[in-house]
XYZ file of C-alpha atoms in Angstrom:
683
model
C 0.000 0.000 0.000
C 1.146 3.588 -0.536
C 1.941 6.166 2.111
C -1.350 7.898 1.331
C -3.323 4.948 2.738
C -2.109 4.554 6.343
C -5.516 3.274 7.474
C -4.869 0.014 5.623
C -1.614 -0.752 7.394
C -0.295 -1.343 10.876
C -2.385 -1.784 14.002
C -5.132 0.446 12.562
C -6.028 -2.227 10.013
C -9.293 -3.776 11.282
C -8.477 -7.068 9.527
C -5.461 -7.609 11.755
C -6.015 -9.279 15.123
C -9.646 -10.012 14.260
C -11.483 -11.173 17.348
C -14.939 -12.610 17.904
C -16.534 -9.200 17.354
C -15.644 -8.561 13.710
C -15.597 -4.793 12.949
C -17.598 -4.961 9.731
C -18.409 -1.249 10.075
C -14.704 -0.430 9.705
C -13.478 -2.944 7.107
C -12.790 -1.490 3.654
C -11.436 -3.050 0.428
C -8.081 -1.305 0.846
C -7.500 -3.188 4.117
C -7.557 -6.623 2.519
C -4.216 -6.960 0.739
C -2.168 -5.320 3.494
C -3.718 -7.551 6.153
C -3.266 -10.719 4.133
C 0.357 -9.847 3.349
C 1.030 -9.401 7.080
C -0.773 -12.618 8.019
C 0.968 -14.599 5.299
C 4.344 -13.476 6.622
C 3.386 -14.297 10.207
C 1.933 -17.687 9.292
C 4.950 -18.564 7.141
C 7.248 -17.816 10.093
C 5.166 -20.069 12.359
C 5.234 -22.752 9.681
C 9.024 -22.691 9.488
C 9.286 -22.948 13.281
C 6.887 -25.877 13.252
C 8.779 -27.666 10.480
C 12.131 -27.447 12.258
C 10.948 -27.982 15.821
C 12.838 -30.593 17.826
C 11.002 -33.059 20.040
C 7.434 -33.283 18.825
C 4.321 -34.129 20.800
C 0.688 -33.680 19.922
C 0.398 -30.500 21.977
C 3.418 -28.756 20.443
C 3.073 -30.079 16.911
C -0.308 -31.417 15.770
C -2.298 -28.977 17.901
C -0.182 -26.082 16.609
C -0.555 -27.302 13.030
C -4.326 -27.443 13.544
C -4.508 -23.707 14.328
C -1.614 -22.583 12.121
C -3.786 -20.780 9.539
C -6.640 -19.759 11.845
C -6.282 -15.965 11.528
C -5.466 -16.158 7.824
C -8.502 -18.371 7.217
C -10.809 -15.950 9.005
C -9.583 -12.891 7.100
C -9.688 -14.777 3.795
C -13.297 -15.785 4.528
C -14.238 -12.209 5.452
C -12.832 -10.762 2.211
C -14.493 -13.387 0.002
C -17.736 -12.953 1.942
C -17.821 -9.180 1.558
C -17.228 -9.498 -2.175
C -20.237 -11.843 -2.371
C -22.668 -9.681 -0.363
C -21.507 -6.132 -1.142
C -19.796 -6.679 -4.459
C -18.165 -3.664 -6.086
C -15.188 -3.114 -8.388
C -13.131 -2.264 -5.294
C -14.067 -5.418 -3.383
C -13.547 -7.593 -6.436
C -10.111 -6.051 -6.985
C -9.268 -6.634 -3.315
C -10.272 -10.285 -3.562
C -8.358 -10.795 -6.793
C -5.279 -9.177 -5.259
C -5.120 -11.681 -2.398
C -6.353 -14.710 -4.310
C -3.089 -15.795 -6.006
C -1.146 -15.164 -2.800
C -3.390 -17.252 -0.564
C -3.743 -19.978 -3.193
C 0.046 -20.220 -3.452
C 0.431 -20.346 0.333
C -2.175 -23.063 0.887
C -0.692 -25.134 -1.937
C 2.865 -24.774 -0.639
C 1.723 -25.682 2.869
C 1.044 -29.273 1.810
C 4.224 -29.319 -0.275
C 6.570 -28.105 2.479
C 9.235 -30.821 2.741
C 10.191 -29.959 6.315
C 6.610 -29.984 7.543
C 5.852 -33.232 5.712
C 8.947 -34.853 7.227
C 7.988 -33.589 10.682
C 4.458 -34.928 10.272
C 5.712 -38.382 9.280
C 8.246 -38.311 12.116
C 5.536 -37.594 14.686
C 3.339 -40.335 13.227
C 6.114 -42.825 13.955
C 6.374 -41.945 17.673
C 4.943 -43.984 20.567
C 2.785 -40.973 21.508
C 1.157 -41.012 18.086
C 0.410 -44.730 18.420
C -1.305 -44.078 21.777
C -3.499 -41.143 20.730
C -7.190 -41.154 21.629
C -9.564 -41.917 18.714
C -10.281 -38.270 17.806
C -6.635 -37.182 17.772
C -5.645 -40.389 15.987
C -8.226 -39.583 13.302
C -6.864 -36.050 13.056
C -3.364 -37.418 12.475
C -4.514 -39.957 9.889
C -6.662 -37.469 7.963
C -3.881 -34.859 8.028
C -1.399 -37.330 6.519
C -4.001 -38.411 3.959
C -4.690 -34.773 3.060
C -0.999 -33.953 2.648
C -0.633 -36.907 0.283
C -3.803 -35.936 -1.610
C -2.499 -32.390 -1.994
C 0.869 -33.449 -3.413
C 3.299 -33.779 -0.499
C 5.126 -36.588 -2.315
C 5.524 -34.600 -5.535
C 8.951 -33.320 -6.465
C 10.446 -30.447 -8.456
C 8.570 -29.657 -11.658
C 5.486 -31.541 -10.520
C 5.236 -29.376 -7.407
C 5.636 -26.243 -9.498
C 2.938 -27.418 -11.884
C 0.525 -28.146 -9.031
C 1.100 -24.650 -7.680
C 0.363 -23.158 -11.100
C -2.784 -25.280 -11.486
C -4.170 -24.266 -8.093
C -3.443 -20.592 -8.663
C -5.085 -20.576 -12.068
C -8.087 -22.521 -10.770
C -8.583 -19.926 -8.043
C -8.457 -17.101 -10.587
C -10.682 -18.589 -13.270
C -13.374 -19.827 -10.861
C -13.481 -16.403 -9.215
C -13.987 -14.830 -12.645
C -16.783 -17.330 -13.337
C -18.594 -16.242 -10.169
C -18.128 -12.549 -10.939
C -19.544 -12.976 -14.443
C -22.709 -14.601 -13.073
C -23.192 -11.921 -10.435
C -22.531 -9.029 -12.822
C -24.774 -10.359 -15.575
C -27.633 -11.102 -13.185
C -27.359 -7.599 -11.749
C -27.178 -6.000 -15.206
C -30.496 -7.372 -16.424
C -33.675 -5.343 -16.020
C -36.931 -5.158 -17.957
C -39.637 -2.524 -17.569
C -43.196 -3.587 -18.378
C -46.650 -1.977 -18.004
C -49.100 -3.335 -15.437
C -51.274 -5.132 -17.989
C -48.411 -7.493 -18.832
C -48.387 -8.762 -15.233
C -51.922 -10.136 -15.312
C -52.090 -13.218 -13.095
C -48.973 -12.309 -11.105
C -49.600 -11.973 -7.336
C -50.390 -8.438 -6.279
C -47.498 -8.377 -3.797
C -45.053 -8.923 -6.704
C -46.757 -6.252 -8.801
C -46.514 -3.779 -5.928
C -42.855 -4.580 -5.237
C -41.791 -4.333 -8.886
C -43.683 -1.048 -9.298
C -41.894 0.434 -6.288
C -38.594 -0.854 -7.644
C -39.269 0.926 -10.953
C -40.167 4.123 -9.104
C -36.883 3.926 -7.168
C -35.093 3.930 -10.541
C -37.121 6.895 -11.796
C -39.098 4.718 -14.228
C -42.753 3.964 -14.796
C -44.362 0.528 -14.909
C -42.678 -2.421 -13.228
C -38.993 -3.335 -13.005
C -38.379 -7.052 -13.545
C -35.054 -8.677 -12.644
C -33.603 -12.170 -12.571
C -33.659 -12.334 -8.771
C -35.693 -15.329 -7.593
C -38.419 -13.336 -5.736
C -39.333 -11.770 -9.120
C -38.360 -14.438 -11.633
C -40.127 -17.388 -9.998
C -43.591 -15.826 -9.537
C -43.569 -14.349 -13.049
C -42.724 -17.738 -14.598
C -45.335 -19.398 -12.373
C -48.260 -16.987 -12.630
C -47.923 -14.525 -15.534
C -50.665 -15.052 -18.128
C -48.514 -13.241 -20.706
C -46.704 -16.109 -22.449
C -44.298 -13.802 -24.278
C -43.288 -12.208 -20.996
C -42.599 -15.631 -19.493
C -40.608 -16.517 -22.597
C -38.527 -13.340 -22.476
C -37.644 -13.756 -18.797
C -36.918 -17.479 -19.116
C -34.630 -16.875 -22.094
C -32.855 -13.996 -20.339
C -32.225 -16.181 -17.314
C -31.036 -19.055 -19.503
C -28.433 -16.789 -21.145
C -26.708 -15.721 -17.910
C -23.034 -16.550 -18.259
C -23.052 -16.358 -22.066
C -22.969 -12.659 -22.926
C -19.994 -10.914 -24.482
C -17.458 -9.861 -21.870
C -19.016 -12.232 -19.309
C -18.981 -15.498 -21.253
C -18.333 -18.416 -18.898
C -18.467 -21.132 -21.557
C -14.725 -21.073 -22.379
C -13.956 -20.799 -18.658
C -15.812 -24.060 -17.995
C -13.642 -26.013 -20.420
C -10.530 -24.513 -18.864
C -11.757 -25.404 -15.345
C -12.477 -28.983 -16.448
C -9.002 -29.266 -18.000
C -7.276 -27.821 -14.942
C -9.182 -30.070 -12.559
C -8.472 -33.215 -14.575
C -4.778 -32.394 -14.937
C -4.526 -31.720 -11.202
C -6.235 -35.001 -10.338
C -4.003 -37.011 -12.660
C -0.889 -35.234 -11.414
C -1.880 -36.379 -7.916
C -2.372 -39.971 -9.049
C -6.132 -40.108 -9.574
C -7.976 -41.214 -12.697
C -10.136 -38.089 -12.774
C -11.294 -35.162 -10.672
C -14.270 -37.058 -9.256
C -12.055 -39.806 -7.850
C -9.771 -37.136 -6.366
C -12.671 -35.292 -4.711
C -14.610 -38.356 -3.553
C -11.759 -40.433 -2.151
C -12.526 -39.279 1.406
C -16.310 -39.002 1.030
C -19.012 -41.561 1.697
C -19.447 -42.380 -2.007
C -15.735 -43.157 -2.342
C -15.442 -42.752 -6.129
C -16.987 -41.097 -9.170
C -18.112 -44.486 -10.463
C -20.093 -45.231 -7.301
C -21.636 -41.744 -7.230
C -22.688 -42.109 -10.884
C -24.235 -45.501 -10.145
C -26.152 -43.979 -7.205
C -27.613 -41.198 -9.377
C -28.406 -43.508 -12.302
C -30.217 -45.951 -10.043
C -32.418 -43.127 -8.736
C -33.009 -41.962 -12.302
C -34.131 -45.428 -13.443
C -36.475 -45.832 -10.495
C -37.975 -42.356 -10.868
C -38.267 -42.076 -14.660
C -41.609 -43.943 -15.035
C -43.283 -41.508 -12.626
C -41.530 -38.589 -14.370
C -42.935 -39.588 -17.754
C -46.386 -40.177 -16.276
C -46.425 -36.728 -14.629
C -45.473 -35.031 -17.886
C -48.062 -36.962 -19.902
C -50.663 -35.789 -17.406
C -49.485 -32.176 -17.658
C -49.598 -32.238 -21.465
C -53.105 -33.723 -21.369
C -54.236 -31.059 -18.890
C -52.764 -28.341 -21.110
C -54.644 -29.648 -24.159
C -57.875 -29.792 -22.176
C -57.479 -26.138 -21.222
C -56.372 -24.624 -24.529
C -57.457 -27.124 -27.175
C -55.689 -29.781 -29.195
C -54.505 -27.256 -31.805
C -52.515 -25.199 -29.285
C -48.701 -25.182 -29.506
C -46.830 -27.794 -27.495
C -45.509 -26.770 -24.094
C -42.192 -24.929 -24.051
C -39.785 -24.584 -21.137
C -41.326 -21.237 -20.116
C -44.784 -22.831 -19.965
C -44.091 -25.673 -17.543
C -44.207 -23.804 -14.223
C -47.277 -21.844 -15.322
C -49.335 -24.843 -16.415
C -48.078 -27.021 -13.569
C -49.409 -24.422 -11.135
C -52.743 -24.376 -12.974
C -52.894 -28.169 -12.787
C -52.051 -28.204 -9.082
C -54.815 -25.738 -8.330
C -57.234 -27.828 -10.369
C -56.245 -31.108 -8.684
C -55.838 -29.947 -5.100
C -57.454 -26.495 -4.943
C -54.107 -25.410 -3.523
C -52.100 -22.303 -4.345
C -48.829 -21.846 -2.475
C -49.453 -18.089 -2.476
C -52.276 -18.720 0.013
C -49.642 -19.735 2.561
C -47.477 -16.617 2.356
C -49.483 -14.486 4.805
C -48.742 -17.128 7.456
C -44.965 -16.917 6.961
C -43.661 -13.435 7.857
C -39.878 -13.712 8.110
C -39.697 -12.625 11.764
C -42.338 -15.194 12.723
C -40.570 -17.938 10.778
C -37.303 -17.228 12.577
C -38.994 -17.043 15.980
C -40.709 -20.376 15.330
C -37.513 -21.980 14.038
C -35.700 -20.918 17.188
C -38.569 -22.217 19.351
C -38.536 -25.595 17.586
C -34.797 -25.981 18.113
C -35.229 -24.981 21.776
C -37.692 -27.845 22.210
C -35.705 -30.381 20.217
C -32.060 -29.463 20.855
C -32.248 -27.472 24.093
C -30.716 -24.256 22.771
C -31.817 -20.649 23.216
C -31.412 -18.170 20.354
C -31.683 -14.441 21.042
C -31.154 -11.370 18.882
C -28.198 -9.247 19.937
C -26.094 -6.385 18.602
C -22.906 -6.347 16.540
C -21.624 -4.375 13.544
C -22.879 -5.753 10.221
C -21.934 -5.315 6.572
C -25.376 -3.949 5.560
C -28.311 -2.332 7.395
C -30.415 -5.488 6.838
C -27.925 -7.723 8.686
C -29.063 -9.124 12.046
C -26.952 -10.748 14.774
C -27.930 -13.526 17.203
C -26.466 -15.543 20.071
C -26.972 -19.225 20.912
C -26.799 -20.566 24.482
C -27.074 -24.207 25.505
C -29.229 -25.592 28.322
C -26.535 -24.812 30.877
C -26.523 -21.161 29.781
C -23.145 -21.411 28.038
C -22.653 -19.110 25.053
C -21.810 -21.656 22.344
C -22.184 -19.559 19.179
C -23.258 -16.358 17.506
C -24.316 -15.770 13.930
C -25.327 -13.148 11.373
C -28.271 -13.242 8.955
C -28.637 -11.401 5.640
C -31.821 -12.588 3.949
C -32.867 -10.316 1.069
C -31.690 -9.752 -2.523
C -29.458 -6.907 -3.649
C -27.879 -6.251 -7.017
C -24.493 -6.393 -5.262
C -25.167 -9.808 -3.698
C -24.720 -13.213 -5.249
C -27.753 -15.412 -5.792
C -28.824 -18.411 -3.749
C -28.694 -19.207 -0.047
C -25.705 -20.307 1.990
C -24.178 -20.739 5.425
C -20.533 -20.105 6.253
C -18.244 -20.039 9.273
C -16.096 -17.115 10.344
C -14.640 -18.554 13.545
C -14.478 -22.121 14.865
C -14.635 -22.384 18.627
C -15.302 -25.408 20.818
C -13.913 -26.964 23.996
C -10.691 -25.424 25.287
C -8.632 -25.861 28.451
C -10.247 -22.790 29.997
C -13.810 -23.647 28.950
C -15.786 -23.269 25.733
C -15.013 -20.721 23.036
C -18.088 -19.790 20.958
C -18.357 -20.405 17.221
C -19.242 -17.595 14.794
C -21.149 -18.138 11.548
C -23.557 -16.595 9.065
C -26.635 -17.367 6.974
C -27.421 -15.536 3.736
C -30.296 -15.802 1.283
C -32.320 -14.058 -1.397
C -35.821 -14.326 0.040
C -38.928 -12.300 -0.772
C -38.164 -8.902 0.805
C -40.489 -6.600 2.765
C -42.536 -4.230 0.640
C -43.591 -0.900 2.098
C -45.611 -1.612 5.241
C -45.938 -5.320 4.384
C -43.364 -7.556 6.090
C -41.324 -10.124 4.197
C -43.833 -12.903 3.478
C -42.086 -16.130 2.522
C -43.166 -18.972 0.290
C -43.215 -22.463 1.767
C -40.044 -23.216 -0.267
C -38.313 -20.179 1.202
C -39.305 -21.332 4.698
C -37.703 -24.700 3.939
C -34.562 -22.881 2.788
C -34.341 -20.905 6.044
C -34.674 -24.141 8.033
C -32.098 -25.799 5.750
C -29.450 -23.131 6.268
C -30.077 -23.119 10.021
C -29.379 -26.854 10.015
C -25.942 -26.098 8.576
C -25.524 -23.342 11.163
C -26.382 -25.740 14.011
C -23.800 -28.238 12.722
C -21.214 -25.475 13.180
C -22.655 -23.938 16.338
C -23.158 -27.115 18.381
C -19.824 -28.741 17.545
C -17.934 -29.951 20.606
C -14.801 -31.212 18.855
C -11.495 -30.035 20.328
C -9.621 -30.331 17.037
C -10.436 -27.305 14.873
C -9.989 -29.030 11.499
C -12.442 -31.782 12.515
C -15.069 -29.416 13.898
C -18.547 -28.515 12.687
C -19.217 -28.722 8.966
C -15.685 -29.965 8.153
C -17.151 -33.326 7.170
C -17.429 -35.201 3.854
C -19.782 -33.224 1.621
C -22.152 -36.116 1.093
C -22.729 -36.058 4.870
C -22.729 -32.279 5.395
C -26.252 -31.925 3.983
C -27.804 -34.303 6.546
C -28.110 -31.685 9.349
C -29.476 -29.102 6.910
C -31.945 -31.283 5.051
C -33.338 -32.999 8.138
C -34.411 -29.574 9.454
C -36.718 -29.096 6.457
C -38.950 -31.929 7.705
C -40.374 -29.821 10.549
C -41.847 -27.381 8.000
C -44.462 -29.944 6.975
C -45.445 -30.973 10.531
C -48.679 -29.509 11.921
C -47.342 -29.299 15.468
C -44.288 -27.381 14.328
C -46.237 -25.042 12.049
C -48.560 -24.106 14.891
C -45.556 -22.677 16.736
C -44.858 -20.071 14.085
C -47.173 -20.089 11.052
C -49.528 -17.280 11.977
C -51.267 -14.802 9.701
C -49.321 -11.555 9.789
C -52.525 -9.501 10.126
C -54.888 -11.675 12.211
C -52.489 -13.917 14.148
C -54.499 -16.992 13.153
C -52.821 -20.339 12.503
C -53.081 -22.066 9.126
C -56.657 -23.349 8.744
C -56.875 -27.130 8.836
C -58.485 -27.199 5.402
C -55.546 -25.290 3.871
C -53.046 -27.476 5.723
C -54.747 -30.635 4.434
C -54.598 -29.333 0.867
C -50.919 -28.492 1.320
C -50.130 -32.011 2.537
C -52.201 -33.559 -0.256
C -50.217 -31.543 -2.812
C -46.875 -32.167 -1.088
C -45.673 -34.722 -3.629
C -47.252 -33.062 -6.650
C -44.784 -33.534 -9.543
C -42.277 -34.997 -7.075
C -40.681 -37.009 -9.867
C -39.992 -33.835 -11.873
C -38.450 -32.160 -8.835
C -36.272 -35.216 -8.244
C -35.233 -35.516 -11.881
C -34.183 -31.867 -11.925
C -31.756 -32.606 -9.090
C -30.558 -35.802 -10.756
C -29.848 -33.809 -13.919
C -27.563 -31.458 -11.990
C -25.777 -34.289 -10.211
C -25.357 -36.452 -13.306
C -24.239 -33.534 -15.495
C -21.669 -32.612 -12.864
C -20.331 -36.165 -12.533
C -20.426 -36.858 -16.280
C -18.424 -33.715 -17.035
C -15.808 -34.667 -14.448
C -15.691 -38.428 -15.154
C -16.786 -39.268 -18.694
C -16.331 -36.073 -20.723
C -12.863 -35.435 -22.159
C -12.125 -31.693 -21.961
C -9.106 -32.203 -24.220
C -11.240 -33.751 -26.983
C -13.186 -32.191 -29.825
C -16.683 -32.551 -28.335
C -18.358 -29.342 -27.181
C -18.853 -29.372 -23.422
C -21.869 -27.050 -23.537
C -23.669 -29.251 -26.068
C -22.701 -32.341 -24.078
C -24.239 -30.890 -20.914
C -27.355 -29.597 -22.678
C -28.031 -32.937 -24.368
C -27.692 -34.721 -21.028
C -29.929 -32.240 -19.203
C -32.528 -32.475 -21.991
C -33.246 -36.084 -21.006
C -34.381 -34.804 -17.601
C -36.464 -31.910 -18.886
C -40.199 -32.158 -19.600
C -39.867 -29.977 -22.737
C -37.196 -29.517 -25.432
C -34.362 -27.142 -24.584
C -33.334 -24.367 -27.011
C -30.036 -24.680 -28.863
C -28.402 -21.889 -26.883
C -29.273 -23.466 -23.504
C -26.206 -23.521 -21.240
C -27.344 -23.660 -17.637
C -23.817 -24.777 -16.693
C -22.545 -21.298 -17.651
C -24.261 -19.963 -14.522
C -23.826 -23.060 -12.321
C -22.016 -21.467 -9.378
C -22.156 -24.635 -7.301
C -19.846 -26.363 -9.758
C -17.579 -23.675 -11.117
C -17.314 -20.684 -8.757
C -14.500 -22.127 -6.616
C -11.552 -24.469 -7.228
C -13.471 -27.441 -5.790
C -16.853 -26.327 -4.383
C -19.536 -28.825 -5.327
C -17.566 -29.906 -8.403
C -18.050 -33.690 -8.763
C -20.070 -33.436 -5.569
C -23.538 -32.163 -6.438
C -24.840 -35.725 -6.009
C -24.305 -35.039 -2.271
C -27.719 -33.389 -2.007
C -29.531 -36.573 -3.013
C -27.140 -38.797 -1.065
C -27.814 -36.815 2.099
C -31.532 -36.671 1.295
C -31.619 -40.446 1.602
C -29.976 -40.061 5.016
C -32.326 -37.299 6.169
C -35.505 -39.087 5.029
C -34.398 -42.135 6.959
C -33.085 -40.305 10.046
C -36.234 -38.206 10.441
C -38.225 -41.437 10.681
C -36.838 -41.751 14.216
C -38.204 -38.303 15.118
C -41.527 -39.187 13.463
C -41.744 -42.357 15.537
C -40.530 -40.964 18.881
C -42.019 -37.471 18.605
C -40.928 -34.441 16.582
C -40.280 -32.498 19.801
C -38.839 -35.435 21.742
C -35.962 -33.937 23.701
C -34.166 -37.266 24.131
C -34.235 -37.907 20.390
C -32.957 -34.383 19.802
C -30.224 -34.912 22.377
C -29.213 -38.121 20.630
C -28.982 -36.295 17.285
C -26.793 -33.610 18.852
C -24.599 -36.167 20.608
C -24.201 -38.421 17.562
C -24.212 -35.921 14.676
C -24.408 -32.184 15.371
C -21.715 -32.071 18.057
C -19.286 -34.536 16.497
C -18.107 -32.874 13.291
C -15.636 -35.167 11.521
C -14.315 -36.705 14.746
C -15.497 -40.159 13.600
C -16.440 -41.776 10.305
C -19.820 -40.382 9.143
C -21.226 -43.876 8.561
C -20.329 -44.704 12.159
C -22.044 -41.545 13.449
C -25.159 -42.363 11.441
C -25.290 -45.908 12.826
C -24.825 -44.503 16.324
C -27.949 -42.359 15.922
C -30.134 -44.832 14.018
C -28.771 -48.138 15.322
C -28.402 -49.407 11.722
C -27.276 -48.463 8.211
C -29.456 -46.120 6.085
C -32.599 -47.455 4.407
C -31.903 -46.754 0.730
C -35.638 -46.621 -0.108
C -36.482 -43.953 2.488
C -36.253 -41.012 0.078
C -38.356 -42.531 -2.705
C -40.899 -43.687 -0.118
C -41.216 -40.170 1.348
C -41.615 -38.693 -2.137
C -44.354 -41.165 -3.057
C -42.191 -42.623 -5.829
C -42.043 -46.251 -4.683
């Protein structure tokens, strides 16, 4: 930094010596690079001391290695987080400035010959042979990770791995930026008559949005709270078409075209995997996960596909027949932008159920209060709103205390869309606490989303799917917050990714339980609970087009795995066409030639690994959650002993034992593979 920017250097830099209370009100983009440079130098010095230390015990070697990058990790997370929630040219430049430096450091960490020798030397000691099961697992997994990340590579191979990791970090970051920028850049202004059929709340919100931009009519964007209801309810077919096509072209426009980046990412990932001794990237990623290999994950997805496809075809035949009944046999065939609209019409005809009727019962504040009350009953925790600096005026801050009154965690929430915020919903961890010699240090995390925002005097009224998403992300948060693992790298959500979705997805089950809904689903104006008649219709329609919903997820998982296992990025075949042709077999209507959903598929391509070769994890964990919730259903959805068992066996244990072992501890048996299809009515 230059002499004209003293606030970014020295002790005045708020990103140095970050404590539990992160000063988000003081952190600026110019602080990032200076702080990371300082932390890299400090961490490198600690690393060298660790690598050349003399007599090594767990306390003065493995425990120190476990926390070696703690401050650097936190600051790195903060910078990446702020670029994803308050994106600007300055924050993106700050992230890109630190990205090659941190990527190089983390790569070289596993390649450090002195540290690798010290690690192997400790593993050969009598103390290592006598470690308790958790510390023994930490040692084994650390050695495995060093090997997986290239510790045995030499010379040119090490240099090549470093170059691959650095380039992967850069190109995946550019992928993410292109998606965010292109989504934010799109807007369409339409007169009121074109929104016929669209819920009034959406019409009001889009009109106010247009007014805020000095325009008349309604401002439409590609943010989910606008896009989804327009595609579902707008009678104007051309409007649906225009929005669907605009959304389908994200990641393909000039200057933000992700299609060439995808091929480069696939090449880099495959070369890295083969350099490290794996057949392909999927085998590299899945070696330490429950699936074990790309071949097994593919077989899992294809088995679900085969068992679901008859119901999928039947549902689509029924939808096409319904469409013909409504518009006549001479009407055009359904297109992609027609499916949500006519499916909603069919659902209303079959079940007299419109999800919009539920929204008044789900104000965001009530949903959160009910979620916290449910987890108090089930898991014995108390959540309370508190105060701390945030990164935006909409950010809220909460504390979690256990039954003994111990402060075990705090977390931030940021729930509503902004043009400067990436799409989707996610949980992340800033600080990992847990048991320490002097007591318990609290964890610190966050939950973000893009839910239906408040509109004027009307509070944020969520859809049932958005309520499920809030519960889902809080499940991830609880996995972090309730961890009682002493070893930082084994704590919380640091588990195989096909297990990490179990705590999140099991939480969604309470959303469909009458007893749970009565704790929080109250009309925002009258305070009344959901009428029994409406609840019954909701349950009756619960599995409406369940096969289509399942096949959509299979298409993502199988496209991901096929690109990383079976597609050759060095060959002549076009990867975009390959993915589109595969996805078309899971779509109820033909896909247009330009279709390239993968060009905006952040899960797969917005980070060096992310969910790459791992999207199947959602369905894998859904099998686990459908089965595990059967114990709650049998013993009582508010049964405190069952909740305690889930905390003791899953939520508190992180990666301190094999996930299959933890699951058997809670359920007393292996998973029932049919549980998911049974719950979805597909058996």
